[in-house]
GROMACS .gro file of C-alpha atoms in nm:
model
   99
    1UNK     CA    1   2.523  -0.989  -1.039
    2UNK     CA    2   2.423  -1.302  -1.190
    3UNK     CA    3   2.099  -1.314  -1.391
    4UNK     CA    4   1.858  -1.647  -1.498
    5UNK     CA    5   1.609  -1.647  -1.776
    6UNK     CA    6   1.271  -1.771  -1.675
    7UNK     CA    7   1.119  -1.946  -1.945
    8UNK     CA    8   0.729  -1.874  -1.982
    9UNK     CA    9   0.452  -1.995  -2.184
   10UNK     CA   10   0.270  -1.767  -2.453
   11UNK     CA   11  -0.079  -1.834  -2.253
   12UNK     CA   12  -0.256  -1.580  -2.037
   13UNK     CA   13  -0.217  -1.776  -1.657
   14UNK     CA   14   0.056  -2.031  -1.618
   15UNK     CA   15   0.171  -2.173  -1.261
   16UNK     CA   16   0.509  -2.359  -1.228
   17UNK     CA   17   0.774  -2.424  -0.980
   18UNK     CA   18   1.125  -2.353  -0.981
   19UNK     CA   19   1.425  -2.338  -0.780
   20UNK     CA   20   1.595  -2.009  -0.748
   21UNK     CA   21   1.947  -2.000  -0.612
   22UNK     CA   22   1.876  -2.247  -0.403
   23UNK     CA   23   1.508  -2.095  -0.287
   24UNK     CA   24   1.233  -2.352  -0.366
   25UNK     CA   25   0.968  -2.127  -0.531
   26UNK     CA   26   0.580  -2.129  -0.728
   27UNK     CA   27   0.562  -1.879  -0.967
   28UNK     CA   28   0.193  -1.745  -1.059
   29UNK     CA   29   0.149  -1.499  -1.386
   30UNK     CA   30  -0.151  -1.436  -1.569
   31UNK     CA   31  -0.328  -1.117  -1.728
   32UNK     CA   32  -0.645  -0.953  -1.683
   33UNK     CA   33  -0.756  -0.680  -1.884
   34UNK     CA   34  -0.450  -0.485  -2.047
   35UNK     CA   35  -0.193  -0.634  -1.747
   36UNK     CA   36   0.024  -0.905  -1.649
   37UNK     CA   37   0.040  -0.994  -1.228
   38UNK     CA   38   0.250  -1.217  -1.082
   39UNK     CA   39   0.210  -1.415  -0.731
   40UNK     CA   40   0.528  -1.546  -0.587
   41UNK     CA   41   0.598  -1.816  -0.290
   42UNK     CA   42   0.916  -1.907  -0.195
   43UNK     CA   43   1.017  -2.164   0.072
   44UNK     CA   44   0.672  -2.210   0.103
   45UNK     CA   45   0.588  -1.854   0.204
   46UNK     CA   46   0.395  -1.557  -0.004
   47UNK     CA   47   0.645  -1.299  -0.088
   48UNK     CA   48   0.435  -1.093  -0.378
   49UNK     CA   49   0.061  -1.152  -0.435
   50UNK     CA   50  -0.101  -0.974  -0.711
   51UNK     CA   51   0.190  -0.794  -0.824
   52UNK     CA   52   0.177  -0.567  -1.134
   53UNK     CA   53   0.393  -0.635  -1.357
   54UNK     CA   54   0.610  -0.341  -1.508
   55UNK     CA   55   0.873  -0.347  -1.776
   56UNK     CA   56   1.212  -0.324  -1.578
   57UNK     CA   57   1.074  -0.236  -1.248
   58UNK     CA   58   1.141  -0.510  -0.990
   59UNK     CA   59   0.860  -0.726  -0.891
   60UNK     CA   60   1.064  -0.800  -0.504
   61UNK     CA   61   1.252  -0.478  -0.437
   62UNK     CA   62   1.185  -0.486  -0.099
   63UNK     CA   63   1.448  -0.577   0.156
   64UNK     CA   64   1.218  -0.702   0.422
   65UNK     CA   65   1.077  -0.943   0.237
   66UNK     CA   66   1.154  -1.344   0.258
   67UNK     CA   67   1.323  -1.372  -0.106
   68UNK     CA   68   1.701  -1.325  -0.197
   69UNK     CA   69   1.706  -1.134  -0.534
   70UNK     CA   70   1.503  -0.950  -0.760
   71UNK     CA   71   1.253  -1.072  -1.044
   72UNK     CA   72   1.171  -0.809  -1.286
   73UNK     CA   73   1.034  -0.817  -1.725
   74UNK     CA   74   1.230  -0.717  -1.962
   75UNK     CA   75   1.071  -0.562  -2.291
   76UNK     CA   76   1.353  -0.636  -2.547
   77UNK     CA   77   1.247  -0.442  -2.812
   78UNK     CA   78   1.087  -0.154  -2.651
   79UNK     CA   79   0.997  -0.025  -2.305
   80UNK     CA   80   0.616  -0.131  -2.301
   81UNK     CA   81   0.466  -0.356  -1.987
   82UNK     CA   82   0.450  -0.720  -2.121
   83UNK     CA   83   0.184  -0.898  -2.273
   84UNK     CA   84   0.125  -1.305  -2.233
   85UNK     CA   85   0.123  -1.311  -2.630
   86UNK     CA   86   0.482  -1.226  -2.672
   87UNK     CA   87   0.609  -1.442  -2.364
   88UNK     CA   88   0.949  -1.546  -2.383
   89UNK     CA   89   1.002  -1.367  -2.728
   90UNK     CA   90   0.980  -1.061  -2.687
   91UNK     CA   91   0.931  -0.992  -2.303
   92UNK     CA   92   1.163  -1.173  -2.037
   93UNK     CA   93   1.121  -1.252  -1.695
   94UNK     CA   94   1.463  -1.246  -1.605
   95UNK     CA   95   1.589  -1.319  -1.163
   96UNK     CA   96   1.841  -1.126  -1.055
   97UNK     CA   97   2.109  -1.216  -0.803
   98UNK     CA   98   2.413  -1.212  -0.605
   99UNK     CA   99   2.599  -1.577  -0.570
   0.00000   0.00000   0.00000
């Protein structure tokens, strides 16, 4: 299992792209209210839209859909559901995969 680091910005909605093992993707995250959601496209197709974002609970754990791996936050310190404030320092959003 490999594993990549995604860095993210300490702002409430950010949109960037990034290529994951080779899958061309758009990554959306922002917060409203008390929670984080994330959108995901890869390869030009929705995969997650509105997702809720949990601490270590995988944000693509479904095998159907069109996405190879697993993106998923990491609280580092504790086992709370992230926060935009702490971005990067204290919560990860880490991609999980197989080579």
């Amino acid at each position: 299992m490999n594993v990549q680091i995604i860095p993210l910005q300490q702002v409430p909605s950010q949109q960037f792209s990034i290529n994951l093992n080779n899958q061309p993707c758009t990554i959306k995250v922002h917060q409203r209210d008390d929670h984080v959601y994330v959108d995901l496209y890869a390869n030009g197709k929705a995969v997650v839209l509105g997702a809720l974002a949990r601490d270590r609970v995988g944000l693509t754990r479904h095998a159907y859909l069109p996405f190879n791996g697993e993106l998923l936050f990491v609280d580092t310190r504790e086992r709370d559901d992230p926060r935009y404030t702490d971005f990067s320092a204290r919560w990860s959003l880490l991609y999980l995969y197989d080579s």
